[in-house]
CSV table of C-alpha atoms and ligand atoms in Angstrom, one decimal:
chain,number,residue,atom,x,y,z
A,1,MET,CA,0.0,-0.1,-0.1
A,2,ASN,CA,1.4,3.4,-0.8
A,3,GLN,CA,2.1,5.7,2.1
A,4,LEU,CA,-0.7,8.3,1.6
A,5,GLU,CA,-3.2,5.5,1.5
A,6,LEU,CA,-1.8,3.8,4.7
A,7,ILE,CA,-2.0,7.1,6.5
A,8,GLN,CA,-5.7,7.7,5.3
A,9,ARG,CA,-6.6,4.0,6.1
A,10,MET,CA,-5.0,3.5,9.6
A,11,PRO,CA,-7.3,4.1,12.4
A,12,LYS,CA,-5.8,6.7,14.6
A,13,ALA,CA,-6.3,8.2,18.2
A,14,GLU,CA,-5.6,11.9,18.6
A,15,LEU,CA,-4.4,12.5,22.3
A,16,HIS,CA,-3.1,16.2,22.0
A,17,VAL,CA,-5.6,18.7,20.4
A,18,HIS,CA,-6.9,21.9,22.0
A,19,ILE,CA,-10.5,22.4,21.0
A,20,GLU,CA,-10.1,26.0,21.2
A,21,GLY,CA,-7.2,25.4,18.6
A,22,THR,CA,-9.5,23.8,16.1
A,23,PHE,CA,-11.3,27.1,15.5
A,24,GLU,CA,-11.2,27.7,11.8
A,25,PRO,CA,-11.6,31.4,10.7
A,26,GLU,CA,-14.8,30.8,8.7
A,27,LEU,CA,-16.5,29.5,11.8
A,28,MET,CA,-14.9,32.2,14.0
A,29,PHE,CA,-16.4,34.8,11.6
A,30,ALA,CA,-19.9,33.2,11.7
A,31,ILE,CA,-20.0,32.8,15.6
A,32,ALA,CA,-18.6,36.3,16.0
A,33,GLN,CA,-21.3,37.7,13.7
A,34,ARG,CA,-24.2,35.9,15.6
A,35,ASN,CA,-22.9,36.8,18.9
A,36,GLN,CA,-22.3,40.4,17.7
A,37,ILE,CA,-18.5,40.5,18.8
A,38,GLU,CA,-16.1,42.5,16.8
A,39,ILE,CA,-12.9,40.8,15.9
A,40,PRO,CA,-9.9,42.7,14.5
A,41,TYR,CA,-9.9,41.1,11.2
A,42,LYS,CA,-11.8,42.2,8.0
A,43,SER,CA,-11.7,38.8,6.3
A,44,VAL,CA,-10.6,35.2,6.6
A,45,GLU,CA,-7.6,36.1,4.5
A,46,GLU,CA,-6.5,38.7,7.0
A,47,VAL,CA,-7.0,36.3,9.8
A,48,LYS,CA,-4.9,33.7,8.1
A,49,GLN,CA,-2.1,36.4,7.6
A,50,ALA,CA,-2.0,36.9,11.3
A,51,TYR,CA,-1.0,33.3,11.7
A,52,ASN,CA,2.6,34.2,11.5
A,53,PHE,CA,4.1,33.1,14.9
A,54,HIS,CA,7.7,32.8,15.8
A,55,ASN,CA,7.2,31.3,19.3
A,56,LEU,CA,4.6,29.9,21.7
A,57,GLN,CA,3.5,33.2,23.2
A,58,SER,CA,3.0,34.9,19.8
A,59,PHE,CA,0.6,32.1,19.1
A,60,LEU,CA,-1.2,32.1,22.4
A,61,ASP,CA,-2.0,35.7,22.2
A,62,ILE,CA,-4.1,35.2,18.9
A,63,TYR,CA,-5.5,31.9,20.2
A,64,TYR,CA,-6.9,33.5,23.2
A,65,ALA,CA,-8.3,36.5,21.2
A,66,GLY,CA,-10.0,34.0,18.9
A,67,ALA,CA,-11.8,32.1,21.9
A,68,ASN,CA,-13.3,35.4,23.0
A,69,VAL,CA,-16.1,34.9,20.4
A,70,LEU,CA,-17.3,31.7,22.0
A,71,ILE,CA,-20.3,32.6,24.4
A,72,VAL,CA,-23.1,30.1,24.4
A,73,GLU,CA,-23.5,26.4,24.5
A,74,GLN,CA,-24.1,26.1,20.8
A,75,ASP,CA,-20.9,27.8,20.1
A,76,PHE,CA,-18.8,25.1,21.9
A,77,TYR,CA,-20.9,22.5,20.4
A,78,ASP,CA,-20.2,24.0,16.8
A,79,LEU,CA,-16.7,24.2,17.5
A,80,ALA,CA,-16.3,20.5,18.6
A,81,MET,CA,-18.5,19.2,15.9
A,82,ALA,CA,-16.4,20.9,13.2
A,83,TYR,CA,-13.3,19.2,14.6
A,84,PHE,CA,-15.1,15.8,14.8
A,85,LYS,CA,-16.0,16.1,11.0
A,86,LYS,CA,-12.2,16.6,10.4
A,87,CYS,CA,-11.6,13.4,12.6
A,88,ALA,CA,-14.1,11.4,10.4
A,89,ALA,CA,-12.3,12.6,7.3
A,90,ASP,CA,-8.9,11.6,8.7
A,91,HIS,CA,-10.1,8.3,10.0
A,92,VAL,CA,-9.3,9.4,13.6
A,93,VAL,CA,-11.6,7.2,15.6
A,94,HIS,CA,-10.8,8.4,19.2
A,95,THR,CA,-9.9,11.7,20.7
A,96,GLU,CA,-8.9,12.9,24.1
A,97,MET,CA,-9.7,16.5,23.7
A,98,PHE,CA,-8.3,19.4,25.8
A,99,PHE,CA,-10.3,22.4,26.8
A,100,ASP,CA,-9.2,25.4,28.7
A,101,PRO,CA,-12.0,26.4,31.0
A,102,GLN,CA,-10.4,29.5,32.5
A,103,THR,CA,-10.2,31.1,29.0
A,104,HIS,CA,-13.9,31.1,29.2
A,105,THR,CA,-15.0,31.4,32.9
A,106,ASP,CA,-12.8,34.5,33.3
A,107,ARG,CA,-14.8,36.2,30.7
A,108,GLY,CA,-18.0,35.3,32.5
A,109,VAL,CA,-19.0,32.2,30.6
A,110,ALA,CA,-20.2,29.5,32.9
A,111,PHE,CA,-18.2,26.2,33.2
A,112,ALA,CA,-21.5,24.5,32.5
A,113,THR,CA,-21.9,26.3,29.2
A,114,VAL,CA,-18.5,25.0,28.0
A,115,ILE,CA,-18.8,21.4,29.2
A,116,ASN,CA,-22.4,20.9,28.1
A,117,GLY,CA,-21.7,22.1,24.5
A,118,LEU,CA,-18.5,19.9,24.3
A,119,GLN,CA,-20.3,16.8,25.9
A,120,ARG,CA,-23.3,17.2,23.4
A,121,ALA,CA,-20.9,17.3,20.5
A,122,CYS,CA,-19.0,14.2,21.9
A,123,ASP,CA,-22.1,12.4,22.1
A,124,ASP,CA,-23.4,13.4,18.6
A,125,ALA,CA,-19.8,12.4,17.2
A,126,LYS,CA,-20.2,8.9,18.7
A,127,ALA,CA,-23.7,8.5,17.4
A,128,LYS,CA,-23.1,10.1,13.8
A,129,PHE,CA,-19.4,9.0,13.0
A,130,GLY,CA,-18.6,6.3,15.8
A,131,ILE,CA,-15.9,8.5,17.1
A,132,SER,CA,-15.3,8.1,20.8
A,133,SER,CA,-13.8,10.8,23.0
A,134,HIS,CA,-12.7,11.9,26.3
A,135,LEU,CA,-12.4,15.5,27.7
A,136,ILE,CA,-9.2,16.7,29.4
A,137,MET,CA,-9.3,20.1,31.4
A,138,CYS,CA,-6.3,22.1,31.2
A,139,PHE,CA,-5.2,24.6,33.6
A,140,LEU,CA,-3.6,27.8,32.4
A,141,ARG,CA,-0.1,27.7,33.6
A,142,HIS,CA,0.4,31.5,33.4
A,143,LEU,CA,-2.4,32.0,35.9
A,144,SER,CA,-2.0,31.3,39.7
A,145,GLU,CA,-2.1,28.2,41.7
A,146,GLU,CA,-5.1,29.5,43.5
A,147,ALA,CA,-7.0,30.0,40.2
A,148,ALA,CA,-6.3,26.4,39.3
A,149,PHE,CA,-7.7,25.2,42.5
A,150,GLU,CA,-10.9,27.2,41.9
A,151,THR,CA,-11.1,25.7,38.4
A,152,LEU,CA,-10.6,22.1,39.9
A,153,GLN,CA,-13.5,22.8,42.4
A,154,GLN,CA,-15.8,24.0,39.6
A,155,ALA,CA,-15.0,20.7,37.7
A,156,LEU,CA,-16.0,18.3,40.4
A,157,PRO,CA,-19.7,18.3,39.7
A,158,TYR,CA,-18.6,17.1,36.1
A,159,LYS,CA,-16.2,14.5,37.2
A,160,ASP,CA,-17.9,11.8,35.3
A,161,GLN,CA,-17.5,13.7,31.8
A,162,ILE,CA,-13.8,14.8,32.5
A,163,ILE,CA,-11.2,12.0,32.4
A,164,GLY,CA,-8.2,14.1,33.3
A,165,VAL,CA,-6.5,17.3,34.0
A,166,GLY,CA,-3.6,18.9,32.0
A,167,LEU,CA,-1.3,21.9,32.1
A,168,ASP,CA,-0.9,24.4,29.1
A,169,SER,CA,-0.3,27.8,28.1
A,170,SER,CA,3.1,29.8,28.5
A,171,GLU,CA,5.6,27.2,29.6
A,172,VAL,CA,8.8,28.9,30.2
A,173,GLY,CA,8.7,30.6,33.7
A,174,HIS,CA,5.9,28.4,34.9
A,175,PRO,CA,7.2,25.1,35.8
A,176,PRO,CA,5.1,22.1,36.7
A,177,SER,CA,6.3,22.5,40.3
A,178,LYS,CA,3.8,25.6,40.5
A,179,PHE,CA,0.9,23.2,40.3
A,180,GLU,CA,2.1,20.3,42.3
A,181,ARG,CA,-0.5,20.5,45.2
A,182,VAL,CA,-3.3,21.1,42.5
A,183,PHE,CA,-2.4,18.0,40.6
A,184,ALA,CA,-1.9,16.2,43.9
A,185,GLN,CA,-5.7,17.1,44.6
A,186,ALA,CA,-6.8,16.3,41.1
A,187,ARG,CA,-5.4,12.7,41.4
A,188,GLU,CA,-7.0,12.2,44.8
A,189,GLU,CA,-10.3,13.1,43.0
A,190,GLY,CA,-9.7,10.4,40.6
A,191,PHE,CA,-8.5,12.4,37.5
A,192,LEU,CA,-5.8,11.1,35.4
A,193,VAL,CA,-3.0,13.7,34.7
A,194,VAL,CA,-1.1,14.9,31.8
A,195,ALA,CA,1.1,18.0,31.3
A,196,HIS,CA,2.7,20.1,28.6
A,197,ALA,CA,6.4,19.9,29.3
A,198,GLY,CA,9.6,20.1,27.3
A,199,GLU,CA,8.0,22.0,24.4
A,200,GLU,CA,9.8,25.3,24.7
A,201,GLY,CA,10.8,24.7,28.4
A,202,PRO,CA,13.8,22.6,29.3
A,203,ALA,CA,14.1,18.7,30.1
A,204,GLU,CA,13.9,19.9,33.7
A,205,TYR,CA,10.3,20.5,33.3
A,206,VAL,CA,9.7,17.0,32.0
A,207,TRP,CA,11.4,15.5,35.3
A,208,GLU,CA,9.0,17.7,37.2
A,209,ALA,CA,6.0,16.5,35.3
A,210,LEU,CA,7.0,13.0,36.0
A,211,ASP,CA,8.3,13.4,39.7
A,212,LEU,CA,5.9,16.1,41.0
A,213,LEU,CA,2.8,15.9,38.9
A,214,LYS,CA,3.1,12.1,38.4
A,215,VAL,CA,1.6,12.4,34.9
A,216,ASN,CA,0.3,9.5,33.0
A,217,ARG,CA,1.5,11.1,29.7
A,218,VAL,CA,3.9,14.1,28.8
A,219,ASP,CA,2.6,16.6,26.1
A,220,HIS,CA,5.2,17.4,23.5
A,221,GLY,CA,8.2,16.5,25.7
A,222,VAL,CA,10.5,16.6,22.5
A,223,ARG,CA,13.3,18.6,24.5
A,224,SER,CA,13.8,15.4,26.6
A,225,GLU,CA,16.2,14.3,24.1
A,226,GLU,CA,18.7,16.9,25.6
A,227,ASP,CA,18.9,14.7,28.6
A,228,PRO,CA,20.2,11.1,28.1
A,229,LYS,CA,19.1,10.1,31.8
A,230,LEU,CA,15.6,11.5,31.2
A,231,MET,CA,15.5,9.4,27.9
A,232,GLN,CA,16.4,6.3,29.8
A,233,ARG,CA,13.6,6.9,32.3
A,234,LEU,CA,10.9,7.6,29.5
A,235,ILE,CA,12.0,4.4,27.7
A,236,ALA,CA,12.0,2.3,30.8
A,237,GLU,CA,8.5,3.6,31.9
A,238,LYS,CA,7.0,3.4,28.4
A,239,MET,CA,5.9,7.0,29.0
A,240,PRO,CA,4.0,8.4,26.2
A,241,LEU,CA,5.0,11.7,24.6
A,242,THR,CA,2.3,13.2,22.6
A,243,VAL,CA,4.3,15.0,19.8
A,244,CYS,CA,2.9,17.6,17.5
A,245,PRO,CA,5.1,18.0,14.4
A,246,LEU,CA,3.4,20.9,12.5
A,247,SER,CA,3.0,22.8,15.9
A,248,ASN,CA,6.6,22.5,16.5
A,249,LEU,CA,7.5,23.6,13.1
A,250,LYS,CA,5.1,26.7,13.2
A,251,LEU,CA,6.2,27.8,16.7
A,252,CYS,CA,9.8,27.4,15.8
A,253,VAL,CA,10.6,24.6,18.1
A,254,VAL,CA,12.3,23.1,15.1
A,255,ASN,CA,13.5,25.0,12.0
A,256,ASP,CA,12.9,22.5,9.4
A,257,MET,CA,10.7,19.3,9.5
A,258,ALA,CA,13.7,17.4,8.4
A,259,ASP,CA,15.3,18.3,11.8
A,260,HIS,CA,12.3,17.0,13.8
A,261,ASN,CA,13.5,14.3,16.4
A,262,ILE,CA,10.2,12.2,16.4
A,263,ARG,CA,11.8,9.6,14.2
A,264,ARG,CA,14.9,9.4,16.4
A,265,LEU,CA,12.7,9.2,19.4
A,266,LEU,CA,10.7,6.3,18.0
A,267,GLN,CA,13.8,4.4,17.0
A,268,GLN,CA,15.2,4.9,20.5
A,269,GLY,CA,12.1,3.2,21.8
A,270,VAL,CA,10.3,6.4,23.4
A,271,HIS,CA,6.5,5.9,23.2
A,272,VAL,CA,5.7,8.8,20.7
A,273,THR,CA,2.4,9.6,19.2
A,274,VAL,CA,1.4,12.2,16.4
A,275,ASN,CA,-1.0,14.8,17.2
A,276,SER,CA,-2.3,18.1,15.7
A,277,ASP,CA,-2.2,20.4,18.7
A,278,ASP,CA,-3.9,23.5,17.3
A,279,PRO,CA,-4.7,22.4,13.7
A,280,SER,CA,-6.4,25.5,12.6
A,281,TYR,CA,-3.5,27.7,13.4
A,282,PHE,CA,-0.6,25.3,12.6
A,283,GLY,CA,-1.5,24.2,9.1
A,284,GLY,CA,-3.0,20.8,9.4
A,285,TYR,CA,-5.0,18.0,11.1
A,286,MET,CA,-3.8,14.5,12.1
A,287,ASN,CA,-3.1,13.2,8.4
A,288,ASP,CA,-1.4,16.4,7.6
A,289,ASN,CA,0.9,15.8,10.5
A,290,PHE,CA,1.6,12.3,9.5
A,291,ILE,CA,2.2,13.1,6.0
A,292,ALA,CA,4.5,16.0,6.8
A,293,ILE,CA,6.8,13.6,8.9
A,294,ALA,CA,6.5,10.8,6.5
A,295,GLU,CA,7.9,13.1,3.7
A,296,ALA,CA,10.6,15.0,5.6
A,297,LEU,CA,11.9,12.1,7.8
A,298,ALA,CA,11.5,9.3,5.2
A,299,LEU,CA,9.5,7.1,7.5
A,300,ASP,CA,8.6,3.7,6.3
A,301,ASN,CA,5.2,1.9,6.7
A,302,ASP,CA,6.2,0.0,9.8
A,303,GLU,CA,7.0,3.3,11.5
A,304,LEU,CA,3.8,4.9,10.4
A,305,LYS,CA,2.0,1.9,11.7
A,306,GLN,CA,3.8,2.0,15.0
A,307,LEU,CA,3.0,5.6,15.5
A,308,ALA,CA,-0.9,4.9,15.1
A,309,ILE,CA,-0.5,1.8,17.4
A,310,ASN,CA,1.2,3.9,20.0
A,311,SER,CA,-1.7,6.4,19.7
A,312,PHE,CA,-4.1,3.8,21.2
A,313,GLU,CA,-1.7,2.3,23.5
A,314,ALA,CA,-1.1,5.6,25.1
A,315,SER,CA,-4.7,6.5,25.2
A,316,PHE,CA,-7.1,6.3,28.2
A,317,ILE,CA,-9.5,3.6,26.5
A,318,SER,CA,-10.0,0.0,27.8
A,319,ASP,CA,-7.3,-2.5,27.3
A,320,GLU,CA,-9.8,-4.4,25.1
A,321,ASP,CA,-10.5,-1.4,23.1
A,322,LYS,CA,-6.8,-0.8,22.5
A,323,GLN,CA,-6.3,-4.5,21.5
A,324,THR,CA,-8.9,-4.2,18.9
A,325,TRP,CA,-7.5,-1.1,17.3
A,326,VAL,CA,-4.1,-2.4,17.3
A,327,GLU,CA,-5.1,-5.6,15.6
A,328,LYS,CA,-6.8,-3.5,12.9
A,329,ILE,CA,-3.6,-1.4,12.3
A,330,LYS,CA,-1.4,-4.7,12.1
A,331,ALA,CA,-3.8,-6.2,9.6
A,332,LEU,CA,-3.3,-3.4,7.1
A,333,ASN,CA,-0.8,-4.0,4.4
B,1,LIG,N1,-2.3,26.0,24.3
B,1,LIG,C1,-2.8,25.7,23.2
B,1,LIG,N2,-1.8,25.2,22.4
B,1,LIG,C2,-0.7,25.1,23.2
B,1,LIG,C3,0.6,24.6,23.0
B,1,LIG,N3,1.1,24.1,22.0
B,1,LIG,N4,1.4,24.7,24.1
B,1,LIG,C4,1.1,25.2,25.2
B,1,LIG,N5,-0.2,25.7,25.4
B,1,LIG,C5,-1.1,25.5,24.6
B,2,LIG,ZN1,-0.7,21.6,23.2
């Protein structure tokens, strides 16, 4: 089978996607109009021209501004449903989707509005496309520990709908240690835990995510390669890294896709997966990410299949479901 066909046909799980980062300019305009909110762009073209990032913060400034037009439950539903349509087209059959409640609650949008819209979309995606999903609530790390505790409190009534908590936003200067106590409480409440670490921040932040936050997965983690001892630990523990190639390119974590380390990480035995992060901002969804690395790094079909297998093995679905998907991938040839 040729590579494009394999990439298309493999079932895949997406473990690192921010729902606010799937906001396509066309939908942003439509929702802004119906909510009568001004956005600082005249056209879809002008929006896309603004997507000229040089680091994480320059992206986050635009990403948070875009999220400001989301007000009512239907907005969150439409946002998530648009993403699920992309999943269906890419044969992504399971997603573990991040959302940033503080981006919305700080503007006066109720936590319930966000979660109810997303949950309704998840239920419809299951019914319409057969796509399963879990929600992961992220704390914004540029905000305080106290604000994170408040958010955790707000989430407790929705515990059954939120499988885990994560940590995102501006990494450098906001180490995982800042949220050690919040994550301890989240784990006590039964949430699984993940954290962005080693995207722009140093390998030290990945150590902190492991030792202090006790994460089940590391988001990004590509800078772990700078620390051989950390690499040994990740490999020994089969700790998943949810890698986002097009994101890393757009935010200048790497200068060229040919320099991306995902293939080296895979070959060394790190449990890496492929993800889109903020696909509407970074130039592509799941399959675009697979195609970009397959071409730039000359991945072979077995490596592509291993990446897809890893996505299910690193997911929070049942062992039985993991086995079903893995077998389907292995049977493709
Ligand atoms: N929020 C949305 N995308 C993010 C990323 N790539 N890193 C940190 N925070 C984010
Ligand atoms: Zn991310």
